[in-house]
Short mmCIF file of C-alpha atoms and ligand atoms in Angstrom, two decimals:
data_model
loop_
_atom_site.label_atom_id
_atom_site.label_comp_id
_atom_site.label_asym_id
_atom_site.label_seq_id
_atom_site.Cartn_x
_atom_site.Cartn_y
_atom_site.Cartn_z
CA MET A 1013 62.18 95.33 166.68
CA LYS A 1014 63.57 98.75 165.79
CA ILE A 1015 67.27 99.57 165.59
CA THR A 1016 68.24 101.62 168.65
CA LYS A 1017 71.27 101.78 170.94
CA ASP A 1018 72.36 98.33 172.14
CA THR A 1019 70.65 96.29 169.47
CA VAL A 1020 72.50 93.80 167.30
CA VAL A 1021 71.82 94.44 163.63
CA THR A 1022 72.31 91.68 161.09
CA MET A 1023 72.48 92.95 157.54
CA ARG A 1024 73.57 92.12 154.03
CA VAL A 1025 76.18 94.52 152.71
CA LYS A 1026 77.29 95.29 149.18
CA VAL A 1027 80.01 97.82 148.52
CA ALA A 1028 80.57 99.38 145.10
CA ASP A 1029 82.86 102.14 143.91
CA ARG A 1030 81.54 105.40 142.42
CA LEU A 1031 81.31 103.76 138.99
CA GLY A 1032 79.08 101.05 140.39
CA ARG A 1033 81.70 98.29 140.20
CA LEU A 1034 81.07 95.81 142.96
CA LEU A 1035 84.01 95.66 145.42
CA GLU A 1036 82.48 93.54 148.14
CA ASN A 1037 79.45 91.33 148.03
CA ASN A 1038 79.44 89.09 151.05
CA LYS A 1039 77.12 86.15 150.71
CA GLU A 1040 77.00 85.82 154.47
CA PRO A 1041 75.26 88.63 156.33
CA SER A 1042 77.25 90.41 159.03
CA ALA A 1043 76.16 91.52 162.49
CA TYR A 1044 77.24 94.57 164.47
CA LEU A 1045 76.42 96.15 167.81
CA HIS A 1046 74.59 99.41 167.10
CA GLY A 1047 75.00 102.54 169.20
CA GLY A 1048 78.29 104.30 168.61
CA TYR A 1049 80.64 101.43 169.50
CA GLY A 1050 82.66 102.05 166.36
CA ASN A 1051 81.59 98.76 164.75
CA ALA A 1052 79.91 100.39 161.78
CA LEU A 1053 80.63 103.63 159.94
CA PRO A 1054 78.81 106.57 161.62
CA ARG A 1055 76.83 107.34 158.43
CA ILE A 1056 75.62 103.74 158.33
CA GLU A 1057 74.49 103.82 161.96
CA GLN A 1058 72.73 107.14 161.30
CA ALA A 1059 70.90 105.75 158.28
CA LEU A 1060 69.76 102.62 160.14
CA GLU A 1061 68.70 104.23 163.42
CA GLY A 1062 65.01 103.51 164.03
CA GLN A 1063 64.70 101.09 161.09
CA GLU A 1064 63.42 97.51 161.17
CA PRO A 1065 64.19 94.19 159.43
CA GLY A 1066 63.47 94.39 155.70
CA HIS A 1067 64.69 97.98 155.47
CA ALA A 1068 67.04 98.55 152.54
CA VAL A 1069 69.08 101.67 151.90
CA THR A 1070 71.81 102.81 149.53
CA LEU A 1071 74.37 105.30 150.82
CA ASP A 1072 76.96 107.24 148.85
CA LEU A 1073 79.90 108.03 151.11
CA GLY A 1074 82.91 110.18 150.34
CA PRO A 1075 86.36 108.94 151.47
CA ASP A 1076 86.14 110.99 154.68
CA GLU A 1077 82.86 109.31 155.62
CA ALA A 1078 84.07 105.87 154.61
CA PHE A 1079 87.63 104.67 155.25
CA GLY A 1080 89.46 108.00 155.20
CA PRO A 1081 91.97 109.46 152.76
CA ARG A 1082 95.00 107.48 151.68
CA ASP A 1083 98.14 108.08 153.73
CA GLU A 1084 101.08 107.78 151.33
CA SER A 1085 103.52 107.38 154.24
CA LEU A 1086 101.92 103.94 154.72
CA ALA A 1087 102.95 102.86 151.23
CA ILE A 1088 106.38 101.40 151.96
CA GLN A 1089 109.05 99.14 150.48
CA ILE A 1090 111.16 96.54 152.20
CA PRO A 1091 113.98 94.40 150.80
CA LYS A 1092 112.77 90.99 149.72
CA ALA A 1093 115.55 89.51 151.88
CA GLN A 1094 113.70 90.77 155.00
CA PHE A 1095 110.48 89.25 153.84
CA PRO A 1096 109.19 86.18 155.66
CA PRO A 1097 108.89 83.18 153.34
CA GLY A 1098 105.45 82.07 152.28
CA VAL A 1099 103.82 85.49 152.15
CA LYS A 1100 102.29 86.25 148.77
CA VAL A 1101 100.88 89.25 146.96
CA GLY A 1102 97.52 90.01 148.59
CA GLY A 1103 98.74 88.65 151.93
CA VAL A 1104 99.07 90.71 155.08
CA LEU A 1105 102.11 91.37 157.29
CA GLU A 1106 102.16 92.97 160.73
CA LEU A 1107 104.82 95.68 160.81
CA ALA A 1108 105.50 98.73 162.95
CA GLY A 1109 103.65 101.75 161.53
CA PRO A 1110 104.85 105.38 161.61
CA ASP A 1111 103.65 105.63 165.23
CA GLY A 1112 105.65 102.53 166.22
CA HIS A 1113 102.55 100.40 166.79
CA PRO A 1114 102.16 97.24 164.74
CA ARG A 1115 99.58 97.47 162.01
CA PRO A 1116 98.62 95.28 159.06
CA PHE A 1117 100.33 95.98 155.75
CA ARG A 1118 99.04 94.45 152.54
CA VAL A 1119 101.55 92.98 150.10
CA VAL A 1120 100.91 94.93 146.90
CA LYS A 1121 103.71 93.79 144.63
CA ILE A 1122 107.01 91.98 144.59
CA LYS A 1123 109.31 93.87 142.26
CA GLY A 1124 112.72 92.30 141.87
CA PRO A 1125 114.58 92.68 145.17
CA VAL A 1126 111.91 94.88 146.83
CA VAL A 1127 108.47 94.23 148.21
CA LEU A 1128 105.86 96.99 148.04
CA LEU A 1129 103.53 97.12 151.03
CA ASP A 1130 100.52 99.29 151.82
CA GLY A 1131 99.20 99.94 155.33
CA ASN A 1132 96.14 101.84 154.14
CA HIS A 1133 92.69 100.31 154.35
CA GLU A 1134 92.03 98.69 151.01
CA LEU A 1135 89.15 101.11 150.41
CA ALA A 1136 90.88 104.25 151.74
CA GLY A 1137 90.66 107.29 149.47
CA GLN A 1138 87.62 105.95 147.64
CA SER A 1139 84.06 107.20 147.36
CA LEU A 1140 81.89 104.19 148.03
CA ARG A 1141 78.29 103.14 147.54
CA PHE A 1142 76.97 100.92 150.32
CA SER A 1143 73.82 98.89 149.73
CA LEU A 1144 72.46 97.61 153.02
CA GLN A 1145 69.58 95.33 153.79
CA VAL A 1146 68.56 94.75 157.38
CA VAL A 1147 67.93 91.04 157.97
CA ASP A 1148 67.47 90.89 161.73
CA VAL A 1149 67.40 93.13 164.80
CA ARG A 1150 67.65 91.84 168.37
CA ALA A 1151 68.52 93.19 171.80
CA ALA A 1152 72.23 92.88 172.64
CA SER A 1153 73.23 90.70 175.61
CA PRO A 1154 74.93 92.35 178.61
CA GLU A 1155 78.11 90.51 177.59
CA GLU A 1156 78.00 91.99 174.08
CA ILE A 1157 77.49 95.47 175.50
CA ALA A 1158 80.42 94.97 177.90
CA HIS A 1159 82.64 93.78 175.03
CA GLY A 1160 81.41 96.49 172.65
CA HIS A 1161 80.71 94.09 169.79
CA ALA A 1162 78.19 91.52 168.58
CA HIS A 1163 78.64 87.80 169.21
CA GLY A 1164 76.98 84.88 167.47
CA ALA A 1165 77.07 83.33 164.04
CA HIS A 1166 77.58 86.57 162.10
CA GLY A 1167 79.37 88.54 164.83
CA HIS A 1168 82.66 88.42 166.67
CA HIS A 1169 84.25 85.05 167.39
CA HIS A 1170 86.49 84.59 170.41
ZN1 LIG B 743 83.15 89.62 172.81
#
């Protein structure tokens, strides 16, 4: 089956930086609902449109095509006293962002009495090389189309 709108694509994904250092290499394949639902980067959907299982492609994406530029206003500090116990470096906290909506902030560093947090996507501001291999393509169920995401073993869990 070919990848077209409203198919569920299962693929293996490797992400490297511009120097070829591997940043993500998920052993488990991941599945997404294809067709502009915002589940995959637009350049990835473009590259996979019309392809079939077995297809492999490597894409070099600039920060604007990947996870956007870094927003330094999302790099914040809070007093350690305000920090919930049990959260460690590398953990994630939900805090109000600049727009007042809660968003995830990564704990970057604990430096004496302050905690440094970063609300940027971990890969924001980076040029990235995606290596994709299509493992499976199937028609999406009406429920998946209504939800706007893939279900099943490698998809969204409710
Ligand atoms: Zn769902």
